[in-house]
Amino acid sequence: MTKRPKHLTFILIEINSQRMWKRKCHRHCRKSRALCEYPGGSQVAIADIQGCPRQRCRLLAMGLTPGTRAEICRHNAGSCCLRVRNCDLILGEDMAQYVMATPVQDQDRQTA
């Protein structure tokens, strides 16, 4: 039996009497921020998807896989518009907080 990678480890946390799943943080995700924290026009690379397995599966099915580049188009009241693989996606703030991303410039420096 093989060990599960650290990426698949979830912990259950409780905030304001509300339970939610959160993935354990690993090194390459410590520099990342939630997608809803970036200003409009930012170029980012998806680093990780957090949340419960159901939310994670839904976001992965939309094409938000780790390593994918995206552009934040704009933020409206309660929503985040982004362009991924030549498609426009609009995520609510509650879903956008589970998508962790790093600025593209930082990731380019690491690979060079």
mmCIF file of C-alpha atoms in Angstrom:
data_model
loop_
_atom_site.group_PDB
_atom_site.id
_atom_site.type_symbol
_atom_site.label_atom_id
_atom_site.label_comp_id
_atom_site.label_asym_id
_atom_site.label_seq_id
_atom_site.Cartn_x
_atom_site.Cartn_y
_atom_site.Cartn_z
ATOM 1 C CA MET A 1 0.000 0.000 0.000
ATOM 2 C CA THR A 2 1.445 3.351 -1.002
ATOM 3 C CA LYS A 3 1.275 6.462 1.117
ATOM 4 C CA ARG A 4 -1.033 9.234 0.013
ATOM 5 C CA PRO A 5 0.844 12.330 -1.131
ATOM 6 C CA LYS A 6 0.683 15.311 1.152
ATOM 7 C CA HIS A 7 -1.407 17.132 -1.473
ATOM 8 C CA LEU A 8 -4.406 14.926 -0.695
ATOM 9 C CA THR A 9 -4.461 15.498 3.062
ATOM 10 C CA PHE A 10 -7.514 17.344 4.353
ATOM 11 C CA ILE A 11 -8.280 18.720 7.789
ATOM 12 C CA LEU A 12 -11.668 19.704 9.135
ATOM 13 C CA ILE A 13 -11.717 23.185 10.660
ATOM 14 C CA GLU A 14 -14.499 25.083 12.345
ATOM 15 C CA ILE A 15 -14.898 28.842 11.945
ATOM 16 C CA ASN A 16 -17.829 30.666 13.540
ATOM 17 C CA SER A 17 -19.621 27.355 14.178
ATOM 18 C CA GLN A 18 -19.313 26.510 10.473
ATOM 19 C CA ARG A 19 -17.362 23.421 9.471
ATOM 20 C CA MET A 20 -15.254 23.411 6.338
ATOM 21 C CA TRP A 21 -12.558 21.255 4.769
ATOM 22 C CA LYS A 22 -9.114 22.679 4.207
ATOM 23 C CA ARG A 23 -6.105 21.037 2.658
ATOM 24 C CA LYS A 24 -2.874 20.927 4.581
ATOM 25 C CA CYS A 25 -0.413 23.484 3.283
ATOM 26 C CA HIS A 26 2.757 22.366 1.548
ATOM 27 C CA ARG A 27 5.805 24.359 0.504
ATOM 28 C CA HIS A 28 4.868 25.505 -2.991
ATOM 29 C CA CYS A 29 1.472 26.715 -1.757
ATOM 30 C CA ARG A 30 2.816 28.907 1.047
ATOM 31 C CA LYS A 31 3.588 31.707 -1.422
ATOM 32 C CA SER A 32 0.171 31.475 -3.027
ATOM 33 C CA ARG A 33 -2.905 33.566 -2.283
ATOM 34 C CA ALA A 34 -6.588 33.080 -2.948
ATOM 35 C CA LEU A 35 -7.742 34.013 -6.441
ATOM 36 C CA CYS A 36 -10.147 36.644 -5.092
ATOM 37 C CA GLU A 37 -7.220 38.566 -3.521
ATOM 38 C CA TYR A 38 -5.562 39.489 -6.845
ATOM 39 C CA PRO A 39 -6.488 42.750 -8.620
ATOM 40 C CA GLY A 40 -8.025 42.831 -12.089
ATOM 41 C CA GLY A 41 -5.533 42.358 -14.932
ATOM 42 C CA SER A 42 -3.228 40.066 -12.933
ATOM 43 C CA GLN A 43 -1.619 37.066 -14.620
ATOM 44 C CA VAL A 44 -1.538 34.086 -12.244
ATOM 45 C CA ALA A 45 -0.776 30.377 -12.259
ATOM 46 C CA ILE A 46 -3.061 28.035 -10.344
ATOM 47 C CA ALA A 47 -1.071 26.459 -7.507
ATOM 48 C CA ASP A 48 -3.666 24.443 -5.606
ATOM 49 C CA ILE A 49 -7.381 23.896 -5.123
ATOM 50 C CA GLN A 50 -8.587 23.769 -1.529
ATOM 51 C CA GLY A 51 -11.970 22.989 -0.031
ATOM 52 C CA CYS A 52 -13.964 19.808 0.346
ATOM 53 C CA PRO A 53 -13.510 17.062 -2.255
ATOM 54 C CA ARG A 54 -16.793 17.971 -3.976
ATOM 55 C CA GLN A 55 -15.812 21.627 -4.466
ATOM 56 C CA ARG A 56 -12.336 20.613 -5.573
ATOM 57 C CA CYS A 57 -13.719 18.188 -8.157
ATOM 58 C CA ARG A 58 -16.068 20.843 -9.553
ATOM 59 C CA LEU A 59 -13.282 23.423 -9.914
ATOM 60 C CA LEU A 60 -10.963 20.875 -11.536
ATOM 61 C CA ALA A 61 -13.724 19.975 -14.014
ATOM 62 C CA MET A 62 -13.938 23.664 -14.981
ATOM 63 C CA GLY A 63 -10.284 23.528 -16.054
ATOM 64 C CA LEU A 64 -8.707 25.098 -12.972
ATOM 65 C CA THR A 65 -5.940 22.533 -12.629
ATOM 66 C CA PRO A 66 -2.615 23.212 -10.880
ATOM 67 C CA GLY A 67 -0.105 24.769 -13.265
ATOM 68 C CA THR A 68 -2.753 26.356 -15.497
ATOM 69 C CA ARG A 69 -2.269 30.047 -16.249
ATOM 70 C CA ALA A 70 -5.174 32.431 -15.837
ATOM 71 C CA GLU A 71 -5.857 36.137 -16.133
ATOM 72 C CA ILE A 72 -8.046 37.936 -13.614
ATOM 73 C CA CYS A 73 -10.358 40.079 -15.762
ATOM 74 C CA ARG A 74 -12.300 41.943 -13.096
ATOM 75 C CA HIS A 75 -13.952 41.772 -9.698
ATOM 76 C CA ASN A 76 -17.608 42.623 -9.328
ATOM 77 C CA ALA A 77 -19.619 42.687 -6.145
ATOM 78 C CA GLY A 78 -19.320 39.111 -4.921
ATOM 79 C CA SER A 79 -17.833 37.608 -8.091
ATOM 80 C CA CYS A 80 -14.475 37.144 -9.799
ATOM 81 C CA CYS A 81 -14.172 36.988 -13.599
ATOM 82 C CA LEU A 82 -11.153 35.193 -15.033
ATOM 83 C CA ARG A 83 -9.944 33.904 -18.398
ATOM 84 C CA VAL A 84 -8.645 30.334 -18.440
ATOM 85 C CA ARG A 85 -7.706 28.513 -21.668
ATOM 86 C CA ASN A 86 -9.475 31.128 -23.843
ATOM 87 C CA CYS A 87 -12.715 30.779 -21.852
ATOM 88 C CA ASP A 88 -14.232 33.290 -19.464
ATOM 89 C CA LEU A 89 -15.232 31.918 -16.067
ATOM 90 C CA ILE A 90 -17.123 33.755 -13.374
ATOM 91 C CA LEU A 91 -16.697 32.400 -9.867
ATOM 92 C CA GLY A 92 -18.428 33.603 -6.755
ATOM 93 C CA GLU A 93 -16.196 34.959 -3.988
ATOM 94 C CA ASP A 94 -16.969 31.876 -1.899
ATOM 95 C CA MET A 95 -15.625 29.548 -4.635
ATOM 96 C CA ALA A 96 -12.728 31.834 -5.636
ATOM 97 C CA GLN A 97 -11.312 31.698 -2.111
ATOM 98 C CA TYR A 98 -10.561 27.977 -2.555
ATOM 99 C CA VAL A 99 -8.410 28.506 -5.671
ATOM 100 C CA MET A 100 -4.837 29.287 -4.626
ATOM 101 C CA ALA A 101 -2.631 31.005 -7.210
ATOM 102 C CA THR A 102 0.812 32.544 -7.560
ATOM 103 C CA PRO A 103 1.775 35.509 -9.752
ATOM 104 C CA VAL A 104 3.212 34.355 -13.093
ATOM 105 C CA GLN A 105 6.402 36.413 -12.635
ATOM 106 C CA ASP A 106 7.269 34.559 -9.409
ATOM 107 C CA GLN A 107 6.745 31.169 -11.004
ATOM 108 C CA ASP A 108 8.880 32.074 -14.043
ATOM 109 C CA ARG A 109 11.802 32.973 -11.759
ATOM 110 C CA GLN A 110 11.604 29.605 -9.997
ATOM 111 C CA THR A 111 11.809 27.600 -13.237
ATOM 112 C CA ALA A 112 14.644 29.690 -14.723
#
